Coordinates of C-alpha atoms in Angstrom, one line a residue:
X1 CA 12.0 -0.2 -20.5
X2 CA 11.3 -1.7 -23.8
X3 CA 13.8 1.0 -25.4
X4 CA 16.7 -0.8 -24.2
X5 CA 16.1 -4.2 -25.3
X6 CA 18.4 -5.0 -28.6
X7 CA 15.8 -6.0 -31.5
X8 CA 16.2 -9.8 -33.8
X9 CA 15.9 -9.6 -37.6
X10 CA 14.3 -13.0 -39.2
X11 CA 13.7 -13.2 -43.1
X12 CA 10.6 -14.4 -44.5
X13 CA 9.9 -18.2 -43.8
X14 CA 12.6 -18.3 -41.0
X15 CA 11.6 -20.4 -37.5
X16 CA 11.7 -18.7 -34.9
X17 CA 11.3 -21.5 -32.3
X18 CA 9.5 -24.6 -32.6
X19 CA 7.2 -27.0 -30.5
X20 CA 9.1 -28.3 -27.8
X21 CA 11.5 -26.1 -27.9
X22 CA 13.0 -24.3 -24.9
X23 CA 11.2 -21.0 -23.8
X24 CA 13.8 -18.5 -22.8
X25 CA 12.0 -15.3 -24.2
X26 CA 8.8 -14.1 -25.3
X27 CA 8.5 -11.5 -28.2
X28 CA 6.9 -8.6 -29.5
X29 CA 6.5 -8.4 -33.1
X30 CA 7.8 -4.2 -34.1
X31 CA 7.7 -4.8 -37.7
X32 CA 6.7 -7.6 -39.9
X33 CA 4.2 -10.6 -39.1
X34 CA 4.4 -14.2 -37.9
X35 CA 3.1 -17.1 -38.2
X36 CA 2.0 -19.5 -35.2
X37 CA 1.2 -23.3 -35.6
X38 CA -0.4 -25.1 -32.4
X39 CA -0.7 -28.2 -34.8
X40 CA -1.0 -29.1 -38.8
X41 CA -4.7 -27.7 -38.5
X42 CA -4.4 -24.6 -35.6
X43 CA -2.9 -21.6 -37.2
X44 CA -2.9 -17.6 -36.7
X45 CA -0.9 -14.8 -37.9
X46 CA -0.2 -12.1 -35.7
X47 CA 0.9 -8.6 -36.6
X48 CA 3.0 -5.4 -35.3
X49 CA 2.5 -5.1 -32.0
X50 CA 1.4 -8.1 -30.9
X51 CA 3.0 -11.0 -28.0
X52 CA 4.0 -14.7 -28.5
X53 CA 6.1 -16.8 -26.4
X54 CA 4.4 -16.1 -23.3
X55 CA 3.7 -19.1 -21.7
X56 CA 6.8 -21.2 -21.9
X57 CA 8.4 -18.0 -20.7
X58 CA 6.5 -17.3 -17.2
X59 CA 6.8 -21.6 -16.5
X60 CA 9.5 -22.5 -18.1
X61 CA 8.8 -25.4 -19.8
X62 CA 8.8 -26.6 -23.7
X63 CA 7.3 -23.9 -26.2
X64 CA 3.7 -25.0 -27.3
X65 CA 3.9 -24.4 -30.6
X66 CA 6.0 -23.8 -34.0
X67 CA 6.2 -19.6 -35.0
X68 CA 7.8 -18.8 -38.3
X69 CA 8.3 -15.2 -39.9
X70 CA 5.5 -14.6 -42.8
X71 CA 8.0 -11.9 -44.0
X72 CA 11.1 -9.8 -43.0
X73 CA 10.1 -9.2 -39.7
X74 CA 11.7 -7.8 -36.7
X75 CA 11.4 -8.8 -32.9
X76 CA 11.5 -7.3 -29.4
X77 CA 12.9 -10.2 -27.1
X78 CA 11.3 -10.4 -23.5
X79 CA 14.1 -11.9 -21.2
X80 CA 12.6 -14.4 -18.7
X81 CA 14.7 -12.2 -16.0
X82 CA 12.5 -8.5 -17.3
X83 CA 9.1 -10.7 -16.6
X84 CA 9.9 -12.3 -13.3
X85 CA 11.1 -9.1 -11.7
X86 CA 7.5 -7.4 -13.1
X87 CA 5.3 -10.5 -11.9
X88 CA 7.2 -10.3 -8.2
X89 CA 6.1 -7.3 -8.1
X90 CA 2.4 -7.5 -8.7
X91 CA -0.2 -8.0 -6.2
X92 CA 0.2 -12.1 -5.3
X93 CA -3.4 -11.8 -6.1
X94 CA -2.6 -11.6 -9.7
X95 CA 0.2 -13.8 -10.0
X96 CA -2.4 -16.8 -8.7
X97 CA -4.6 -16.1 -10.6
X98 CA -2.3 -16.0 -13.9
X99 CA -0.6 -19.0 -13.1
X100 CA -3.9 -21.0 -12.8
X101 CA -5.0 -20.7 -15.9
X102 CA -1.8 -21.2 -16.8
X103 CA -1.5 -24.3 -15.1
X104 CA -5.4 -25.3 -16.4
X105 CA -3.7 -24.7 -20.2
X106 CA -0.9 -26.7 -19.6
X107 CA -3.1 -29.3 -18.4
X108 CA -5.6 -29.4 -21.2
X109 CA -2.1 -30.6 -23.0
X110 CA -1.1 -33.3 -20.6
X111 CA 1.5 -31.4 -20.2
X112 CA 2.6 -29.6 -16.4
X113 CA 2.9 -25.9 -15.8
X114 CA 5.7 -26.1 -13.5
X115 CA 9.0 -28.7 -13.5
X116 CA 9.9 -29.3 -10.1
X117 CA 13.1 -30.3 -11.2
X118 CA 13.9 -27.0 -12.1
X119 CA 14.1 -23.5 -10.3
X120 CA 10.6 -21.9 -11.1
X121 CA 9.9 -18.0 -12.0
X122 CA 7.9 -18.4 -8.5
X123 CA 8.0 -20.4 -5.9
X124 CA 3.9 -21.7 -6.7
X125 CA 3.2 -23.3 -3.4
X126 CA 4.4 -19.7 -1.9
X127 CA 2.6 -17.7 -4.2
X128 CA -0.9 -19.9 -3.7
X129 CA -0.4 -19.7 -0.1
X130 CA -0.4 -16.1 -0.2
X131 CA -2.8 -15.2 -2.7
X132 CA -5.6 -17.6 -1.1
X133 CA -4.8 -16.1 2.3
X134 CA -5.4 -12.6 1.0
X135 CA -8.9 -13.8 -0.7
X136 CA -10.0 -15.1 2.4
X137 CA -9.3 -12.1 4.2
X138 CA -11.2 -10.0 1.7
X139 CA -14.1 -12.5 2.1
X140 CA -13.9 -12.1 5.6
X141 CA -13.5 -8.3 6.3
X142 CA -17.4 -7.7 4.9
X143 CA -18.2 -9.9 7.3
X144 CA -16.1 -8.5 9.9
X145 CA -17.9 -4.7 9.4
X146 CA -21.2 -6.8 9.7
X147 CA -20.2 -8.5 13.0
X148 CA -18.5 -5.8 14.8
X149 CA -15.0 -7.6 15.0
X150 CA -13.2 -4.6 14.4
X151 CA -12.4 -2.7 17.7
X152 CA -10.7 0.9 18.0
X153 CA -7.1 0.9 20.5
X154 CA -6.4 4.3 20.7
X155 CA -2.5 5.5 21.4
X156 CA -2.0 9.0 23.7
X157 CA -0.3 11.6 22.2
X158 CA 1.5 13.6 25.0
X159 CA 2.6 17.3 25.6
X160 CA 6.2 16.7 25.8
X161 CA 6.6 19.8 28.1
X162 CA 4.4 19.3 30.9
X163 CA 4.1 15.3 29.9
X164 CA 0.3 15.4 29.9
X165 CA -1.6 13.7 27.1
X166 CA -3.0 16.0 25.0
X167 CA -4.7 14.0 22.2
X168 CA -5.1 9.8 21.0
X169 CA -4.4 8.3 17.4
X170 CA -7.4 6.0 16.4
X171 CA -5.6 2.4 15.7
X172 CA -8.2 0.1 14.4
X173 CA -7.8 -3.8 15.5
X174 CA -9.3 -7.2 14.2
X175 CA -10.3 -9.7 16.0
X176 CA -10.9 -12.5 13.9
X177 CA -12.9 -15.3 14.8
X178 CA -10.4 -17.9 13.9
X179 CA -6.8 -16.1 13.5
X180 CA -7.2 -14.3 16.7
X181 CA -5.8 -10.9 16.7
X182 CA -5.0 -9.8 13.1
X183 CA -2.2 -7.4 12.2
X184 CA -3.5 -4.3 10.5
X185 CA -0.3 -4.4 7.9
X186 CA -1.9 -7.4 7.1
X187 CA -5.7 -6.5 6.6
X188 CA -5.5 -3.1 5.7
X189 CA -3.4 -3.5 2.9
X190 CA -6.0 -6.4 1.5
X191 CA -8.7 -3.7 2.0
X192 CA -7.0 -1.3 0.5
X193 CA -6.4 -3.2 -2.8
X194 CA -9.9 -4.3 -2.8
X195 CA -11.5 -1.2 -1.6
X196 CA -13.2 -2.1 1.4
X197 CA -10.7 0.2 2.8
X198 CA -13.0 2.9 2.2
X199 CA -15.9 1.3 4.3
X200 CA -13.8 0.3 6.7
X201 CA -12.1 4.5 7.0
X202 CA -16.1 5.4 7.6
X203 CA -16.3 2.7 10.5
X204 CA -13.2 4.2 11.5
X205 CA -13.7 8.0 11.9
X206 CA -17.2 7.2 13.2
X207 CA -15.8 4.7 16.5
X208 CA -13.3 7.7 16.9
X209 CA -16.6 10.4 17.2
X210 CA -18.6 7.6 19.2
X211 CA -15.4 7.5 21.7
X212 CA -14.6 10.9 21.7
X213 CA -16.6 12.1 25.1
X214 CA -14.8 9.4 27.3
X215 CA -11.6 9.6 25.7
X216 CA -11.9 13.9 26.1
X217 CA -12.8 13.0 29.5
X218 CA -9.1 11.6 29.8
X219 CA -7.7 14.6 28.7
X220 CA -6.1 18.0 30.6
X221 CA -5.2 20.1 27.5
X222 CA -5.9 23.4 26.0
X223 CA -6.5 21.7 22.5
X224 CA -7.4 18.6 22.9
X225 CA -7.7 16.3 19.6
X226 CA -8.2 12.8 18.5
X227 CA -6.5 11.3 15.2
X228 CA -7.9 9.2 12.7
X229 CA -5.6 7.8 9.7
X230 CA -7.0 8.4 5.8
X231 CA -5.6 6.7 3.2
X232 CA -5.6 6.6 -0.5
X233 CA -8.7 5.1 -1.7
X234 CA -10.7 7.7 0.7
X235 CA -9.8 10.7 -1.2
X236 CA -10.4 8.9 -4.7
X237 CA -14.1 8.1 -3.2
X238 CA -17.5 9.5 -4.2
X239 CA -18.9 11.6 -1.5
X240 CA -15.9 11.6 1.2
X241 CA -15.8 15.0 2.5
X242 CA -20.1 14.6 2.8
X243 CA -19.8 11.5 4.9
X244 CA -17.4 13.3 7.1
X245 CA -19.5 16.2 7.7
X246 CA -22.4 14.3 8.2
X247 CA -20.5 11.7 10.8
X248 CA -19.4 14.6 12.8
X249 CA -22.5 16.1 12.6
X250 CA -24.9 13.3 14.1
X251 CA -22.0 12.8 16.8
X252 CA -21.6 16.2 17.6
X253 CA -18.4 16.0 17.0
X254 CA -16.0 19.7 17.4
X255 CA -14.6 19.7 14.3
X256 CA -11.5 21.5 15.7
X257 CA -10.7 18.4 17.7
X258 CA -11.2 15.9 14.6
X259 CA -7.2 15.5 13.5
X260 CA -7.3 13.3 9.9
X261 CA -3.8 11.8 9.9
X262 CA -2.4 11.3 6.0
X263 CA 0.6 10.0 4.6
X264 CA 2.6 11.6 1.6
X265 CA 1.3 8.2 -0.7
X266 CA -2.5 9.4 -0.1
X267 CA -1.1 12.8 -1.7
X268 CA 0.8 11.6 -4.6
X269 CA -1.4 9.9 -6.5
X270 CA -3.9 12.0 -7.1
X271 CA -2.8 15.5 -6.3
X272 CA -5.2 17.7 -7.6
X273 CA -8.1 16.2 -6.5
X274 CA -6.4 15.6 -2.9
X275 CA -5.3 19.2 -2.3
X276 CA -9.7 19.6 -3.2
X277 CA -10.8 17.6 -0.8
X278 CA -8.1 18.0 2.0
X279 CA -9.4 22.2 1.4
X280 CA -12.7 21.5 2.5
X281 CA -12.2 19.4 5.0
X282 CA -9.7 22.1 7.0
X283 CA -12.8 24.6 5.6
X284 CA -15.1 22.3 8.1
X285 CA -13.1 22.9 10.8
X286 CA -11.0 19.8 10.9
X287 CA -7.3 19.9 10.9
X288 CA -4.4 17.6 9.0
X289 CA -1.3 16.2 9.7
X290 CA 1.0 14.9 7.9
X291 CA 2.7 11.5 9.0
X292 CA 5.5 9.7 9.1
X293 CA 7.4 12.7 7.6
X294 CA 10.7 12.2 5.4
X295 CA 10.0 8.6 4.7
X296 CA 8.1 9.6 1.2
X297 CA 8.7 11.2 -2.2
X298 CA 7.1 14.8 -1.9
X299 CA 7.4 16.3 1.7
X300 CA 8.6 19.8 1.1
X301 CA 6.3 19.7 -2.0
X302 CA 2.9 18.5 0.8
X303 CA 4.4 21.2 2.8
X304 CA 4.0 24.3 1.2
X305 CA 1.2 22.8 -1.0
X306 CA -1.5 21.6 1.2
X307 CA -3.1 22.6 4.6
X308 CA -1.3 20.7 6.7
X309 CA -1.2 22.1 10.0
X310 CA 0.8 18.8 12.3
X311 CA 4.0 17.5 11.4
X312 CA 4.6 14.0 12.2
X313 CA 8.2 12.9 12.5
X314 CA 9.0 9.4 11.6
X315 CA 10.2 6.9 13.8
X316 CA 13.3 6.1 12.2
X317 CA 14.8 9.2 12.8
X318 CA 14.0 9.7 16.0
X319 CA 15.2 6.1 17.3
X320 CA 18.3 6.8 15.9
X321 CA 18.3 10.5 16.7
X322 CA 21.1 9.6 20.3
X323 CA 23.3 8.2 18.5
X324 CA 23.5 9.2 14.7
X325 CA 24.4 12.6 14.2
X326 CA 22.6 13.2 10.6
X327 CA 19.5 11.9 12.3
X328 CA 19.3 14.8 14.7
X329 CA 20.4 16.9 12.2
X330 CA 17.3 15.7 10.9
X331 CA 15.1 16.1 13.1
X332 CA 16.1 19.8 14.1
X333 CA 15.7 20.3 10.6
X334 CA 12.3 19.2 10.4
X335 CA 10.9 20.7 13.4
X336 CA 12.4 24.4 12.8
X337 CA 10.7 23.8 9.5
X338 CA 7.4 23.1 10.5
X339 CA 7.6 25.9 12.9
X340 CA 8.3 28.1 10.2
X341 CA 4.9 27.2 8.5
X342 CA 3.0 27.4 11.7
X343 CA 2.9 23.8 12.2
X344 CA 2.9 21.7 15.2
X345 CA 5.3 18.9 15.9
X346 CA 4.6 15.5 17.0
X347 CA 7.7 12.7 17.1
X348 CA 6.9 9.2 16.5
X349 CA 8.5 6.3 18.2
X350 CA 9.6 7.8 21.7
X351 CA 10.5 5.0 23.8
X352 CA 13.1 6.2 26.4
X353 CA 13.1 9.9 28.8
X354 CA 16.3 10.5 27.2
X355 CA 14.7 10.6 23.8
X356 CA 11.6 13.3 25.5
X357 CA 14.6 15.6 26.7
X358 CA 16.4 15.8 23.3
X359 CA 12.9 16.1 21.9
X360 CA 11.9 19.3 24.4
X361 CA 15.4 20.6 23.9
X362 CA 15.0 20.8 19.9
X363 CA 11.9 22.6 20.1
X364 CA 9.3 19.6 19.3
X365 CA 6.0 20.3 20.7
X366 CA 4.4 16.6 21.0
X367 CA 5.9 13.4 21.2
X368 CA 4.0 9.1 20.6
X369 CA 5.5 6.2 21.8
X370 CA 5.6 3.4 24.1
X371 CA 7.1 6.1 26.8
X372 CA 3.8 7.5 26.9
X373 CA 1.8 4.7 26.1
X374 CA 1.1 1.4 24.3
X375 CA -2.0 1.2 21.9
X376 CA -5.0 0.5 24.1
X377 CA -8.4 -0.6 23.9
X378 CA -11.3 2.4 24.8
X379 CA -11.4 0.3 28.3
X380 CA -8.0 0.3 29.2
X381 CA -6.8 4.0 27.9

């Protein structure tokens, strides 16, 4: 990224910006060395490779202090625009925290962080907002595994032939003592960054096993299963593939009807070590599937590579499957594929009977959705 921005040349003595002076740029020093004055008595030098001009860049307000070339030197400019597209994209998390002590160092200057007069990198009041939201959530998810306030909905998944429900995705739920029902795209995501998600994946697969004899007693099928979702952090974890085993084993859990649902992210960023683990969990006895299929960055590649034995097609092909015509194509596509290899198919998102037909007609084998079902509570499945 760096390669593309166009390099300044100052001679030796030249300012390059002083106190109070606008901050439209912060710089890295490729060749030479400068000379930064806070006041008459604070001074540094910094060399090759090193920042200035942070600060007034990220808030936009006068530079703090006077920098002048020690000798021939050459810069790397940092447009304000490069850093606010990077910082948007951190973790909100992050950005808090930097723009704290941010504000704290503006402070300790009399000076503010942020003019309200003017348009701001971030919107602060935004960005705290967030950020204290999600740190209150981490808080509270170890208490939540503590208190029991996470309850398992399970979805059916139905044999799209004969209709009957052949297995259930484990959908964990929140209630939270003061927020009510929380989302799990906004919980999980916290947990994942923090990795509590890894605790919370244990509590997961072992409600599943807990719920497994009333929820098999639910089911009319030749291969009955139940789904539990992995994600990321799980397969980066010490000891994984030994809690499973041991989690099925005190449940007495059939392996063969343990289905470990994973997404094409959990793959890609540790391969190696994914396509390990994910061998000697099929080796137990438990199978894979691979979901929301065609939405992610290495499908064929997961395909071929790793033991996936489901195929689960993503919702926004099959939604729009009626009426767009590469959609279907699609989805033909995807399920004579995963035939090919053996697989199974299961179609996300089915919502109308018109949608089952076109399903049964292509081939697929399973099908989710509100047609079937809505998400449900062990109680009401």
């Amino acid at each position: 990224m760096l390669k593309n921005l166009h390099r300044e040349n100052f001679s030796a003595g030249e300012i390059i910006f002083k106190e109070g002076d606008p901050g439209d740029s912060a710089y890295i020093i490729d060749e030479g060395s400068v000379e930064v004055s806070v006041s008459s008595t604070q001074q540094s030098r910094l060399g090759k490779g090193e920042l200035f001009g942070e600060i007034a860049l990220i808030d936009q307000q006068p530079r703090t202090a006077t920098v002048r070339a020690v000798e021939n030197t050459v810069l790397i400019p940092i447009p304000r625009q490069l850093v606010k597209e990077l910082l948007e994209k951190t973790d909100p998390v992050v950005r808090h925290l930097l723009l704290t002590i941010l504000e704290r160092y503006r402070s300790t200057r009399n000076q503010p962080a942020f003019d309200p007069t003017r348009t701001s990198i971030f919107k602060r009041d935004t960005t705290r907002g967030v950020a204290t939201h999600q740190l209150r959530l981490a808080h509270d998810i170890a208490q939540a595994l503590v208190e029991e306030q996470f309850e398992m909905f399970y979805q059916p998944i139905c044999d799209l032939s004969s209709g009957r429900i052949s297995g259930y995705e484990a959908l964990i739920r929140w209630h939270h003592p003061t927020e009510g029902l929380v989302s799990p795209l906004d919980f999980l995501w916290v947990a994942e960054q923090t990795g509590q998600i890894r605790e919370i994946g244990l509590w997961t697969l072992e409600r599943a096993c807990l719920d497994w004899p009333t929820l098999r007693q639910r089911i009319n099928h030749h291969n009955p299963f139940v789904s539990v979702n992995l994600s990321p952090s799980q397969l980066t974890g010490d000891g994984f593939v030994d809690n499973v085993r041991v989690i099925v084993s005190q449940h007495q859990m059939p392996a063969a009807e343990l289905k470990l649902e994973l997404t094409e992210t959990v793959i890609i960023n540790n391969p190696d070590l994914a396509l390990q683990l994910l061998s000697k969990l099929t080796e137990a006895g438990s199978t894979l599937a691979l979901d929301d299929f065609g939405t992610g960055h290495s499908g064929l590649d997961a395909l071929h590579r790793y033991p996936i034995g489901t195929m689960k097609i993503d919702r926004s092909f099959v939604s729009q499957m009626l009426t767009s015509h590469n959609s279907a194509n699609i989805v033909q596509a995807s399920i004579d594929l995963a035939h090919s290899l053996k697989m199974d198919v299961v179609a996300e998102g089915i919502e109308t009977e018109e949608e089952r037909l076109a399903l049964l007609e292509r081939g697929c084998d399973y099908g989710q959705g509100w047609l079937f079902g809505k998400p449900a509570s062990l109680r009401s499945v």
